[in-house]
Short mmCIF file of N, CA and C in Angstrom, two decimals:
data_model
loop_
_atom_site.label_atom_id
_atom_site.label_comp_id
_atom_site.label_asym_id
_atom_site.label_seq_id
_atom_site.Cartn_x
_atom_site.Cartn_y
_atom_site.Cartn_z
N UNK P 1 0.84 -1.18 0.00
CA UNK P 1 0.00 0.00 0.00
C UNK P 1 0.89 1.24 0.00
N UNK P 2 0.56 2.19 -0.83
CA UNK P 2 1.34 3.42 -0.94
C UNK P 2 1.09 4.32 0.26
N UNK P 3 2.16 4.79 0.88
CA UNK P 3 2.05 5.68 2.03
C UNK P 3 2.03 7.13 1.54
N UNK P 4 1.05 7.90 2.00
CA UNK P 4 1.00 9.30 1.59
C UNK P 4 1.97 10.12 2.44
N UNK P 5 2.48 11.14 1.84
CA UNK P 5 3.43 12.02 2.53
C UNK P 5 2.74 13.37 2.73
N UNK P 6 2.72 13.80 3.99
CA UNK P 6 2.11 15.10 4.29
C UNK P 6 3.03 16.23 3.85
N UNK P 7 2.42 17.24 3.32
CA UNK P 7 3.15 18.45 2.97
C UNK P 7 3.68 19.08 4.27
N UNK P 8 4.96 19.40 4.35
CA UNK P 8 5.50 19.99 5.58
C UNK P 8 4.80 21.29 5.99
N UNK P 9 4.37 22.08 5.03
CA UNK P 9 3.67 23.33 5.36
C UNK P 9 2.31 23.03 5.99
N UNK P 10 1.59 22.07 5.42
CA UNK P 10 0.29 21.68 5.97
C UNK P 10 0.48 21.13 7.38
N UNK P 11 1.49 20.29 7.56
CA UNK P 11 1.75 19.71 8.87
C UNK P 11 2.05 20.79 9.91
N UNK P 12 2.85 21.79 9.53
CA UNK P 12 3.16 22.88 10.46
C UNK P 12 1.92 23.70 10.78
N UNK P 13 1.09 23.97 9.77
CA UNK P 13 -0.13 24.75 9.98
C UNK P 13 -1.07 24.03 10.95
N UNK P 14 -1.26 22.74 10.75
CA UNK P 14 -2.14 21.96 11.63
C UNK P 14 -1.54 21.91 13.03
N UNK P 15 -0.25 21.73 13.13
CA UNK P 15 0.41 21.70 14.43
C UNK P 15 0.23 23.03 15.17
N UNK P 16 0.39 24.12 14.46
CA UNK P 16 0.22 25.45 15.07
C UNK P 16 -1.20 25.66 15.55
N UNK P 17 -2.17 25.39 14.70
CA UNK P 17 -3.58 25.63 15.06
C UNK P 17 -4.11 24.63 16.08
N UNK P 18 -3.46 23.47 16.18
CA UNK P 18 -3.97 22.47 17.11
C UNK P 18 -3.41 22.64 18.52
N UNK P 19 -2.49 23.57 18.70
CA UNK P 19 -2.02 23.84 20.06
C UNK P 19 -3.19 24.34 20.88
N UNK P 20 -3.27 23.84 22.09
CA UNK P 20 -4.41 24.21 22.92
C UNK P 20 -4.52 25.72 23.07
N UNK P 21 -5.70 26.25 22.85
CA UNK P 21 -6.09 27.65 22.98
C UNK P 21 -5.74 28.52 21.78
N UNK P 22 -4.82 28.12 20.92
CA UNK P 22 -4.38 28.99 19.83
C UNK P 22 -5.53 29.41 18.92
N UNK P 23 -6.29 28.45 18.43
CA UNK P 23 -7.39 28.78 17.51
C UNK P 23 -8.44 29.65 18.23
N UNK P 24 -8.69 29.38 19.50
CA UNK P 24 -9.67 30.18 20.25
C UNK P 24 -9.19 31.61 20.44
N UNK P 25 -7.90 31.79 20.68
CA UNK P 25 -7.34 33.13 20.83
C UNK P 25 -7.50 33.89 19.51
N UNK P 26 -7.15 33.25 18.41
CA UNK P 26 -7.28 33.90 17.10
C UNK P 26 -8.74 34.24 16.83
N UNK P 27 -9.63 33.28 17.11
CA UNK P 27 -11.06 33.50 16.89
C UNK P 27 -11.56 34.70 17.70
N UNK P 28 -11.14 34.80 18.95
CA UNK P 28 -11.54 35.91 19.81
C UNK P 28 -11.01 37.24 19.26
N UNK P 29 -9.81 37.22 18.71
CA UNK P 29 -9.18 38.44 18.23
C UNK P 29 -9.72 38.89 16.87
N UNK P 30 -10.56 38.08 16.25
CA UNK P 30 -11.19 38.50 15.00
C UNK P 30 -12.09 39.72 15.22
N UNK P 31 -12.50 39.94 16.47
CA UNK P 31 -13.34 41.09 16.81
C UNK P 31 -12.59 42.41 16.78
N UNK P 32 -11.26 42.34 16.77
CA UNK P 32 -10.45 43.55 16.75
C UNK P 32 -9.40 43.54 17.85
N UNK P 33 -8.59 44.61 17.92
CA UNK P 33 -7.54 44.68 18.93
C UNK P 33 -8.11 44.54 20.34
N UNK P 34 -7.37 43.80 21.18
CA UNK P 34 -7.84 43.57 22.54
C UNK P 34 -6.67 43.55 23.51
N UNK P 35 -6.98 43.86 24.73
CA UNK P 35 -5.99 43.78 25.80
C UNK P 35 -5.95 42.37 26.36
N UNK P 36 -4.85 42.06 27.00
CA UNK P 36 -4.60 40.73 27.54
C UNK P 36 -5.76 40.24 28.40
N UNK P 37 -6.19 41.06 29.35
CA UNK P 37 -7.25 40.68 30.27
C UNK P 37 -8.57 40.37 29.58
N UNK P 38 -8.87 41.10 28.52
CA UNK P 38 -10.12 40.87 27.77
C UNK P 38 -10.08 39.52 27.07
N UNK P 39 -8.94 39.20 26.47
CA UNK P 39 -8.80 37.90 25.81
C UNK P 39 -8.90 36.79 26.84
N UNK P 40 -8.19 36.96 27.94
CA UNK P 40 -8.15 35.94 28.99
C UNK P 40 -9.54 35.66 29.54
N UNK P 41 -10.29 36.70 29.86
CA UNK P 41 -11.62 36.48 30.44
C UNK P 41 -12.62 35.95 29.42
N UNK P 42 -12.44 36.29 28.16
CA UNK P 42 -13.38 35.84 27.13
C UNK P 42 -13.27 34.34 26.87
N UNK P 43 -12.05 33.80 26.95
CA UNK P 43 -11.91 32.38 26.63
C UNK P 43 -11.57 31.51 27.84
N UNK P 44 -11.25 32.13 28.98
CA UNK P 44 -11.03 31.36 30.21
C UNK P 44 -9.72 30.62 30.27
N UNK P 45 -8.69 31.17 29.67
CA UNK P 45 -7.36 30.55 29.68
C UNK P 45 -6.53 31.16 30.79
N UNK P 46 -5.57 30.39 31.31
CA UNK P 46 -4.70 30.93 32.36
C UNK P 46 -3.77 32.00 31.77
N UNK P 47 -3.33 32.90 32.62
CA UNK P 47 -2.45 33.98 32.18
C UNK P 47 -1.15 33.47 31.59
N UNK P 48 -0.55 32.45 32.20
CA UNK P 48 0.72 31.89 31.71
C UNK P 48 0.55 31.29 30.32
N UNK P 49 -0.49 30.50 30.14
CA UNK P 49 -0.72 29.86 28.84
C UNK P 49 -1.01 30.92 27.78
N UNK P 50 -1.84 31.90 28.11
CA UNK P 50 -2.17 32.94 27.15
C UNK P 50 -0.90 33.72 26.77
N UNK P 51 -0.08 34.04 27.74
CA UNK P 51 1.16 34.75 27.46
C UNK P 51 2.05 33.94 26.52
N UNK P 52 2.17 32.64 26.79
CA UNK P 52 2.97 31.76 25.93
C UNK P 52 2.41 31.70 24.51
N UNK P 53 1.09 31.56 24.40
CA UNK P 53 0.47 31.47 23.07
C UNK P 53 0.64 32.77 22.29
N UNK P 54 0.43 33.90 22.96
CA UNK P 54 0.58 35.18 22.28
C UNK P 54 2.02 35.39 21.78
N UNK P 55 2.99 34.99 22.59
CA UNK P 55 4.40 35.10 22.17
C UNK P 55 4.66 34.21 20.96
N UNK P 56 4.16 32.98 20.98
CA UNK P 56 4.34 32.07 19.86
C UNK P 56 3.67 32.61 18.60
N UNK P 57 2.45 33.12 18.75
CA UNK P 57 1.73 33.66 17.60
C UNK P 57 2.41 34.92 17.06
N UNK P 58 3.01 35.70 17.95
CA UNK P 58 3.75 36.88 17.51
C UNK P 58 4.99 36.45 16.71
N UNK P 59 5.68 35.42 17.18
CA UNK P 59 6.86 34.90 16.46
C UNK P 59 6.47 34.33 15.09
N UNK P 60 5.28 33.78 14.99
CA UNK P 60 4.80 33.21 13.73
C UNK P 60 4.23 34.28 12.79
N UNK P 61 4.13 35.51 13.29
CA UNK P 61 3.62 36.60 12.47
C UNK P 61 2.11 36.66 12.39
N UNK P 62 1.42 36.03 13.34
CA UNK P 62 -0.04 36.02 13.36
C UNK P 62 -0.61 37.16 14.18
N UNK P 63 0.15 37.59 15.18
CA UNK P 63 -0.33 38.59 16.14
C UNK P 63 0.69 39.71 16.24
N UNK P 64 0.17 40.91 16.43
CA UNK P 64 1.01 42.10 16.63
C UNK P 64 0.73 42.63 18.03
N UNK P 65 1.79 43.04 18.71
CA UNK P 65 1.69 43.58 20.06
C UNK P 65 2.02 45.07 20.00
N UNK P 66 1.07 45.91 20.39
CA UNK P 66 1.27 47.35 20.39
C UNK P 66 1.33 47.85 21.83
N UNK P 67 2.36 48.60 22.14
CA UNK P 67 2.55 49.18 23.47
C UNK P 67 2.32 50.68 23.38
N UNK P 68 1.40 51.18 24.19
CA UNK P 68 1.11 52.61 24.24
C UNK P 68 1.68 53.18 25.54
N UNK P 69 2.71 54.04 25.45
CA UNK P 69 3.40 54.54 26.63
C UNK P 69 2.58 55.58 27.40
N UNK P 70 1.54 55.12 28.01
CA UNK P 70 0.72 55.98 28.85
C UNK P 70 0.92 55.55 30.29
N UNK P 71 0.24 56.18 31.19
CA UNK P 71 0.30 55.77 32.59
C UNK P 71 -1.08 55.33 33.03
N UNK P 72 -1.32 54.06 33.28
CA UNK P 72 -0.38 52.96 33.12
C UNK P 72 -0.20 52.59 31.66
N UNK P 73 0.85 51.82 31.37
CA UNK P 73 1.14 51.38 30.00
C UNK P 73 -0.01 50.53 29.49
N UNK P 74 -0.42 50.77 28.26
CA UNK P 74 -1.49 49.98 27.64
C UNK P 74 -0.86 49.10 26.57
N UNK P 75 -1.18 47.81 26.63
CA UNK P 75 -0.69 46.86 25.63
C UNK P 75 -1.90 46.23 24.96
N UNK P 76 -1.93 46.32 23.65
CA UNK P 76 -3.02 45.73 22.87
C UNK P 76 -2.45 44.71 21.90
N UNK P 77 -3.22 43.67 21.70
CA UNK P 77 -2.87 42.63 20.74
C UNK P 77 -3.87 42.67 19.60
N UNK P 78 -3.36 42.50 18.39
CA UNK P 78 -4.23 42.47 17.23
C UNK P 78 -3.68 41.45 16.24
N UNK P 79 -4.54 41.01 15.35
CA UNK P 79 -4.13 40.08 14.31
C UNK P 79 -3.43 40.83 13.18
N UNK P 80 -2.42 40.21 12.64
CA UNK P 80 -1.76 40.73 11.44
C UNK P 80 -2.60 40.29 10.24
N UNK P 81 -2.19 40.69 9.05
CA UNK P 81 -2.88 40.20 7.85
C UNK P 81 -2.82 38.68 7.78
N UNK P 82 -1.68 38.13 8.17
CA UNK P 82 -1.53 36.66 8.19
C UNK P 82 -2.52 36.04 9.17
N UNK P 83 -2.67 36.65 10.34
CA UNK P 83 -3.63 36.14 11.32
C UNK P 83 -5.06 36.27 10.84
N UNK P 84 -5.40 37.42 10.24
CA UNK P 84 -6.75 37.62 9.71
C UNK P 84 -7.07 36.66 8.59
N UNK P 85 -6.06 36.22 7.87
CA UNK P 85 -6.31 35.30 6.75
C UNK P 85 -6.84 33.95 7.22
N UNK P 86 -6.76 33.68 8.52
CA UNK P 86 -7.32 32.44 9.07
C UNK P 86 -8.82 32.53 9.33
N UNK P 87 -9.40 33.71 9.18
CA UNK P 87 -10.83 33.86 9.47
C UNK P 87 -11.70 32.89 8.70
N UNK P 88 -11.55 32.75 7.37
CA UNK P 88 -12.44 31.81 6.67
C UNK P 88 -12.28 30.37 7.16
N UNK P 89 -11.07 29.99 7.53
CA UNK P 89 -10.83 28.64 8.05
C UNK P 89 -11.59 28.45 9.35
N UNK P 90 -11.47 29.42 10.26
CA UNK P 90 -12.14 29.32 11.56
C UNK P 90 -13.66 29.41 11.41
N UNK P 91 -14.13 30.23 10.49
CA UNK P 91 -15.58 30.32 10.25
C UNK P 91 -16.11 29.01 9.68
N UNK P 92 -15.32 28.36 8.81
CA UNK P 92 -15.74 27.05 8.29
C UNK P 92 -15.80 26.01 9.40
N UNK P 93 -14.84 26.04 10.32
CA UNK P 93 -14.87 25.13 11.47
C UNK P 93 -16.09 25.43 12.33
N UNK P 94 -16.37 26.71 12.53
CA UNK P 94 -17.54 27.11 13.31
C UNK P 94 -18.82 26.58 12.66
N UNK P 95 -18.95 26.75 11.35
CA UNK P 95 -20.14 26.24 10.64
C UNK P 95 -20.22 24.73 10.71
N UNK P 96 -19.11 24.05 10.54
CA UNK P 96 -19.08 22.59 10.64
C UNK P 96 -19.54 22.15 12.03
N UNK P 97 -19.06 22.84 13.07
CA UNK P 97 -19.43 22.47 14.43
C UNK P 97 -20.92 22.63 14.67
N UNK P 98 -21.52 23.65 14.06
CA UNK P 98 -22.96 23.86 14.22
C UNK P 98 -23.76 22.71 13.60
N UNK P 99 -23.24 22.14 12.54
CA UNK P 99 -23.92 21.04 11.85
C UNK P 99 -23.65 19.67 12.48
N UNK P 100 -22.46 19.49 13.05
CA UNK P 100 -22.04 18.14 13.39
C UNK P 100 -21.71 17.89 14.86
N UNK P 101 -21.55 18.90 15.68
CA UNK P 101 -21.20 18.71 17.09
C UNK P 101 -22.43 18.99 17.94
N UNK P 102 -22.82 17.98 18.71
CA UNK P 102 -23.99 18.17 19.58
C UNK P 102 -23.53 18.77 20.90
N UNK P 103 -24.44 19.42 21.58
CA UNK P 103 -24.14 20.03 22.88
C UNK P 103 -23.68 18.96 23.86
N UNK P 104 -24.28 17.77 23.80
CA UNK P 104 -23.88 16.70 24.71
C UNK P 104 -22.41 16.33 24.55
N UNK P 105 -21.87 16.41 23.32
CA UNK P 105 -20.47 16.07 23.08
C UNK P 105 -19.53 17.10 23.69
N UNK P 106 -19.99 18.32 23.91
CA UNK P 106 -19.12 19.36 24.45
C UNK P 106 -19.14 19.39 25.97
N UNK P 107 -20.05 18.69 26.58
CA UNK P 107 -20.14 18.68 28.04
C UNK P 107 -19.21 17.62 28.61
N UNK P 108 -18.59 17.97 29.74
CA UNK P 108 -17.75 17.20 30.55
C UNK P 108 -17.22 15.92 30.21
#
């Protein structure tokens, strides 16, 4: 039987999006620039994990971090063009979930 070979780019993309919380953070940020606390409370992720994910997404070019030198300092996170380009993918997953995932499957 012939073994299929995964495209390395596809494999990296799936690996990136399948990290816990990453897709949810991106989905939340589709609403526009947000502060750390707003993202954290919206999706219920721990501060450490969110900080790690945001740093990883910034390194991947998905998220931009803007620092406003006010008192106190304001830091906002927003999606880059690369990050926004994931919107149709996430919307398709959202639509698929509405058709195929029952509420009972999401409970405990």
